[in-house]
Short mmCIF file of C-alpha atoms in Angstrom, two decimals:
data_model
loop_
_atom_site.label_atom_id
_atom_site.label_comp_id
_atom_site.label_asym_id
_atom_site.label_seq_id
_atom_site.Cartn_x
_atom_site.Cartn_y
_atom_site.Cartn_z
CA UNK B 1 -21.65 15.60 0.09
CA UNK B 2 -18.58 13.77 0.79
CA UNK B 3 -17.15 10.78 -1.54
CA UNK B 4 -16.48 7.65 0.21
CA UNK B 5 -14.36 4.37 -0.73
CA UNK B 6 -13.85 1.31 0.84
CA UNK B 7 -11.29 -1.16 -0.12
CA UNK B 8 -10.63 -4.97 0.28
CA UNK B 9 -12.27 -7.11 3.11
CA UNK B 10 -14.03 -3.57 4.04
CA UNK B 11 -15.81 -3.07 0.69
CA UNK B 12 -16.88 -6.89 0.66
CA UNK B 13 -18.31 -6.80 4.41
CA UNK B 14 -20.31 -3.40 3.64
CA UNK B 15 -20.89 -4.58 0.12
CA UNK B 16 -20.22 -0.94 -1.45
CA UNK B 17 -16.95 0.18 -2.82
CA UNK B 18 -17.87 3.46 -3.28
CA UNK B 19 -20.77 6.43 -2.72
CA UNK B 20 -21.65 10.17 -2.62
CA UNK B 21 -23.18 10.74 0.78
CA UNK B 22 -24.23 13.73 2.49
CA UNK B 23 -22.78 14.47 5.86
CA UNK B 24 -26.05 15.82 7.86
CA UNK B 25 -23.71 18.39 10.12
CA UNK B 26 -20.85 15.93 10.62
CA UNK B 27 -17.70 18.06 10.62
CA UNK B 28 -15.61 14.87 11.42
CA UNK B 29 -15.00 11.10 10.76
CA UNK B 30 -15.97 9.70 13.85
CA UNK B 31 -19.27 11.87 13.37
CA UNK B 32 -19.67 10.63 9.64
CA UNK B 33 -19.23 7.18 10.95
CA UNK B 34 -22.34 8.10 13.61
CA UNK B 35 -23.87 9.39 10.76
CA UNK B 36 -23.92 6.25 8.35
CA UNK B 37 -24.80 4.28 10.88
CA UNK B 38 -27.86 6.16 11.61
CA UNK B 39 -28.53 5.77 7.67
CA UNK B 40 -27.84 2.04 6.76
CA UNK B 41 -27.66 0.37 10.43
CA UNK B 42 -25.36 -1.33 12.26
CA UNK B 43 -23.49 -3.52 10.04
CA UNK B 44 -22.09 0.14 8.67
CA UNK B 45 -21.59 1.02 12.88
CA UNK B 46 -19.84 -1.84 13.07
CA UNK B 47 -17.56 -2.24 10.04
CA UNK B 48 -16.60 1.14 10.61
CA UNK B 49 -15.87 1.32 14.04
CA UNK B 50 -13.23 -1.99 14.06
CA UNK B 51 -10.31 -1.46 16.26
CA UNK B 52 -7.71 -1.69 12.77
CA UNK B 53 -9.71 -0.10 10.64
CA UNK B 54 -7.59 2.55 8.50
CA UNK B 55 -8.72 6.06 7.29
CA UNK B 56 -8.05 7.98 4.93
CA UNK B 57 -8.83 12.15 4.19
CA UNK B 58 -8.32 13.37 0.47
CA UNK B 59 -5.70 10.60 0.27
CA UNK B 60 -3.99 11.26 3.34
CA UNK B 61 -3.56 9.04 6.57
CA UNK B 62 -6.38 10.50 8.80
CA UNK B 63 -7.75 9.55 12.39
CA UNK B 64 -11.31 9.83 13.68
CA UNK B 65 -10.98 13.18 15.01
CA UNK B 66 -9.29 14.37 11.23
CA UNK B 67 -12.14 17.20 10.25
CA UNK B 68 -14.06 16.85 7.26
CA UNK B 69 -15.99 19.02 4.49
CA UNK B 70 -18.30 19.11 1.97
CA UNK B 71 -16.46 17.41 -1.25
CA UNK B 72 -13.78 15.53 0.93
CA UNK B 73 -12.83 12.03 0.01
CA UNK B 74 -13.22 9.80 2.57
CA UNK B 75 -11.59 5.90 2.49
CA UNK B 76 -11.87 3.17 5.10
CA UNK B 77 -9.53 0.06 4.39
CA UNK B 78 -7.81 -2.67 6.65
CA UNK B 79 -4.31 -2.85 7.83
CA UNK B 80 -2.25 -3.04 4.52
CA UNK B 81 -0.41 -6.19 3.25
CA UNK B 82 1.62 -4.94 -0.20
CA UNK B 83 5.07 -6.00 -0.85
CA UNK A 1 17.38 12.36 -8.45
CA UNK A 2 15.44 10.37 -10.77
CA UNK A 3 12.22 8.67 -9.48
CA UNK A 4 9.89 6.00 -11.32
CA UNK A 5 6.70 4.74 -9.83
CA UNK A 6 4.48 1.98 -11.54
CA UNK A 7 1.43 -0.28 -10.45
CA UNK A 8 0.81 -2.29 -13.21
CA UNK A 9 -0.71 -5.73 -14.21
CA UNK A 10 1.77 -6.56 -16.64
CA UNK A 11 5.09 -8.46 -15.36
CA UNK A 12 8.28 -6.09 -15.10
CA UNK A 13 11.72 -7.25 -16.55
CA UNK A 14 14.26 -6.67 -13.77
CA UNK A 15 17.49 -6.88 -16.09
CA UNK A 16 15.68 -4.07 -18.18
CA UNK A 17 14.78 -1.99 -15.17
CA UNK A 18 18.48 -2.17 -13.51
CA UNK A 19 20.09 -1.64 -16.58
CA UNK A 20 17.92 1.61 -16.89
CA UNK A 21 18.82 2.81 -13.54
CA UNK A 22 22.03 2.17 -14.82
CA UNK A 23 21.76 4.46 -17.66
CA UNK A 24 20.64 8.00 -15.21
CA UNK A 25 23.99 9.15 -14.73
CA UNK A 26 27.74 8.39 -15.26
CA UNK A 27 28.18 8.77 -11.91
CA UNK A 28 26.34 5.93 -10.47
CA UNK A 29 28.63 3.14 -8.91
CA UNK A 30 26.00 1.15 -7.07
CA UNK A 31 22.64 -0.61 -7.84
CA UNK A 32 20.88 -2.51 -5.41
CA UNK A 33 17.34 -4.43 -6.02
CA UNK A 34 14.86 -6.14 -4.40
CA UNK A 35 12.35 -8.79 -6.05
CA UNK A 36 9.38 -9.80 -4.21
CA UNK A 37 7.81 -13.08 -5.37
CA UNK A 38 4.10 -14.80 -4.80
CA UNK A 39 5.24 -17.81 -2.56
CA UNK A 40 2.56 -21.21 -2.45
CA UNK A 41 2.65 -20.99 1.13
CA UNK A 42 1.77 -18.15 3.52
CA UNK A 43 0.27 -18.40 6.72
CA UNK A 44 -1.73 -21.41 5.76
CA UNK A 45 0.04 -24.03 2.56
CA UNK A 46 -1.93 -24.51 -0.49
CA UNK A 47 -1.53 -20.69 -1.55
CA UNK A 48 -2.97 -21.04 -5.52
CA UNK A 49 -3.11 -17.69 -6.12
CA UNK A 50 -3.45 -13.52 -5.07
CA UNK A 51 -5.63 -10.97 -6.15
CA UNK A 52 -3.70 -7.32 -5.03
CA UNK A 53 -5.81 -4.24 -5.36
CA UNK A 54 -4.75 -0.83 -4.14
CA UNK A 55 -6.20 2.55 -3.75
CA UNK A 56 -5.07 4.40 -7.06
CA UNK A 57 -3.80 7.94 -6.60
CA UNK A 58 -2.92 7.64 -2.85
CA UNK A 59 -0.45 4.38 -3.51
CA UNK A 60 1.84 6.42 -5.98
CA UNK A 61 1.42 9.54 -3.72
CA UNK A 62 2.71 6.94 -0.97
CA UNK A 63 5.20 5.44 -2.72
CA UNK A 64 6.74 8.75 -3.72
CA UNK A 65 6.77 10.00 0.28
CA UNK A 66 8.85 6.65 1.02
CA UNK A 67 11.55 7.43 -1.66
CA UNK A 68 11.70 11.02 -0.82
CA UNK A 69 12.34 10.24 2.99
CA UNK A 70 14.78 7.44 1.59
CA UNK A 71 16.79 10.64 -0.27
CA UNK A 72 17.11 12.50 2.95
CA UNK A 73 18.88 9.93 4.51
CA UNK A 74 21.28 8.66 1.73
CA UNK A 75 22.46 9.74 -1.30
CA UNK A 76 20.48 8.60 -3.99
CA UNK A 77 20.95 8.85 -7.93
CA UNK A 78 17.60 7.29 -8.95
CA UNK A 79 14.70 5.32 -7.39
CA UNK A 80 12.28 2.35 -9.40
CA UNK A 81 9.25 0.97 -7.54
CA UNK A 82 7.07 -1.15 -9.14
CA UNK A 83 4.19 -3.20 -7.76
CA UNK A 84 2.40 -5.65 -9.23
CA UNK A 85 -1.94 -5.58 -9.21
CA UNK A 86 -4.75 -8.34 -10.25
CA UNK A 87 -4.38 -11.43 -10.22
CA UNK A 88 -1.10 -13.31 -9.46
CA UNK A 89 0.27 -17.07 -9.23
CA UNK A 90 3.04 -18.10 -7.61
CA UNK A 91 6.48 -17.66 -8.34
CA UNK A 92 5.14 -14.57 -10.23
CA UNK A 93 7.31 -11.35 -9.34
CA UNK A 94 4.98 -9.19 -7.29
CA UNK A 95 7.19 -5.94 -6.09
CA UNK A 96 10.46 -4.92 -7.69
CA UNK A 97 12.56 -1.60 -5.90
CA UNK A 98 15.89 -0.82 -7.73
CA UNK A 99 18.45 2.22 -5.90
CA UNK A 100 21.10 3.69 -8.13
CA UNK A 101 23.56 5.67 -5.90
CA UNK A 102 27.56 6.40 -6.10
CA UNK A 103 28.15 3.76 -3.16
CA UNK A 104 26.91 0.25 -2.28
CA UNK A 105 26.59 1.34 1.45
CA UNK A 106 23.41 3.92 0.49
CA UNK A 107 22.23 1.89 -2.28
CA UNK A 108 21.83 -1.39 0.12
CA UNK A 109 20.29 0.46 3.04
CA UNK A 110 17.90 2.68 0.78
CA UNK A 111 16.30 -0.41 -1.03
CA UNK A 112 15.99 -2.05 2.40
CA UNK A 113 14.23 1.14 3.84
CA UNK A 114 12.30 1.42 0.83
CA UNK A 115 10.75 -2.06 0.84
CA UNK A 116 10.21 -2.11 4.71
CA UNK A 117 8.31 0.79 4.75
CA UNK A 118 6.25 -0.36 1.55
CA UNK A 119 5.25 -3.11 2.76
CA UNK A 120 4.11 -1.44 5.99
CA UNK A 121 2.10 2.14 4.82
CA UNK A 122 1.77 1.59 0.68
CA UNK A 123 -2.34 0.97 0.48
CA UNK A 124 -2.37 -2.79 -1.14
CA UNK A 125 -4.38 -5.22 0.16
CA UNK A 126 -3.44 -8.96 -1.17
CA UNK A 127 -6.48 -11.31 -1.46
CA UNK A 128 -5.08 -15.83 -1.10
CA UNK A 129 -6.63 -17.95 -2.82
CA UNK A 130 -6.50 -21.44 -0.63
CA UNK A 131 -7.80 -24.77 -0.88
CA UNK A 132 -10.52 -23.62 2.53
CA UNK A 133 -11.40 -20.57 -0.16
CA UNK A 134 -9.99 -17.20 -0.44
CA UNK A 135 -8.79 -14.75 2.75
CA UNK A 136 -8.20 -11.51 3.05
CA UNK A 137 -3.98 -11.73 4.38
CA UNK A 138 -3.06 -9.72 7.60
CA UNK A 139 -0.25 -7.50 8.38
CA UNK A 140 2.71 -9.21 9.59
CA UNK A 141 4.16 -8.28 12.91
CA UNK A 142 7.38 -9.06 11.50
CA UNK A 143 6.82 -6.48 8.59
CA UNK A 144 5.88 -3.69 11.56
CA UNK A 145 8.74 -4.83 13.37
CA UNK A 146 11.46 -4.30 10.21
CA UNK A 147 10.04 -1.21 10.06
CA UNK A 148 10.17 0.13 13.47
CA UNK A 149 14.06 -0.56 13.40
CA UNK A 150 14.25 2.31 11.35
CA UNK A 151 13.02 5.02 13.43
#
């Protein structure tokens, strides 16, 4: 199982903020991503797959190819506008 | 150096919070701040409020890679960033960053750095509410672009 949050315009299109999935073999985000898409359709495919979509990896700036493992915690979010 | 890191709901008082940077060491000579305000117009007028969320854990772990970096290019006595989450009008103060150092020159340039890169990697997201209903805001180009100078 891997823990995954989604923030701001992410969360609202998916309409989750957060969930414990399992990962069905997927040893990295872009195969997660496959993998949720398989599982809830292709709004998930979709959401997740936008050109600016940010990732994150136990916290850490991650891309699609960052590896991932059983108890990871996984975060998709849009570009960032603090300040 | 001395390092303080806050997201919070509750306003900040920025005479109290210079005055403690003030208070680190007898050798500071220089404080520097920046205060970011909510602003009724954005990209579109009629801004009535903001809603900021952020990812908890990750922002402060953020926030604290930004004033490290800052350290290893100036000399730095102490570092205050505090943002702002929930719901905000404007005029409200949003983002405060204060820089205690020995000299202006560091102090100046490590609150700009600071800020700039904030704004450009810290995980907030700000939410308008507008007249046409609320939106999700954008990155700026001109944010990426203050940033890049800094490479």
């Amino acid at each position: 199982m891997v823990k995954l949050i989604f923030f701001a315009s992410i969360r609202e299109d998916l309409g989750v903020s957060a969930a414990e999935e399992a990962v069905d073999g997927a040893t990295t985000v872009a195969e997660l991503v496959q993998v949720l898409g398989l599982r809830y359709g292709s709004l998930w495919t979709e959401v997740l797959s936008r050109e600016n979509i940010l990732i994150a990896v136990n916290q850490a700036m991650a891309g699609l190819q960052h590896p991932i493992v059983p108890g990871d915690e996984v975060a998709f979010f849009p570009p960032v506008t603090g300040g | 150096m001395q390092t303080k890191i806050s997201v919070q709901t509750v306003e900040f008082d920025v005479g109290e919070e210079t005055r403690a940077l003030g208070r680190v060491s007898s050798q500071v000579g220089a404080i520097t701040s920046f205060t970011g305000l909510v602003r009724d117009i954005n990209e579109q007028a009629g801004v009535s409020g903001l809603f900021l969320e952020h990812y908890p854990g990750m922002t402060e772990k953020q926030i604290a890679e930004i004033i490290a970096e800052a350290a290893l290019r100036w000399q730095l006595q102490a570092v205050t960033v505090i943002h702002r989450i929930g719901a905000l009008q404007p005029t409200d103060p949003i983002v405060f960053v204060g820089v205690a150092s020995l000299h202006r020159g560091d102090a100046f340039n490590a609150c700009e750095y600071i800020i700039d890169f904030l704004k450009t990697r810290a995980t907030f997201w700000k939410k308008e509410q507008t007249a046409a209903g609320p939106r999700w805001l954008t990155t700026r180009d001109s944010d990426v672009e203050s940033a890049k100078t800094w490479q």
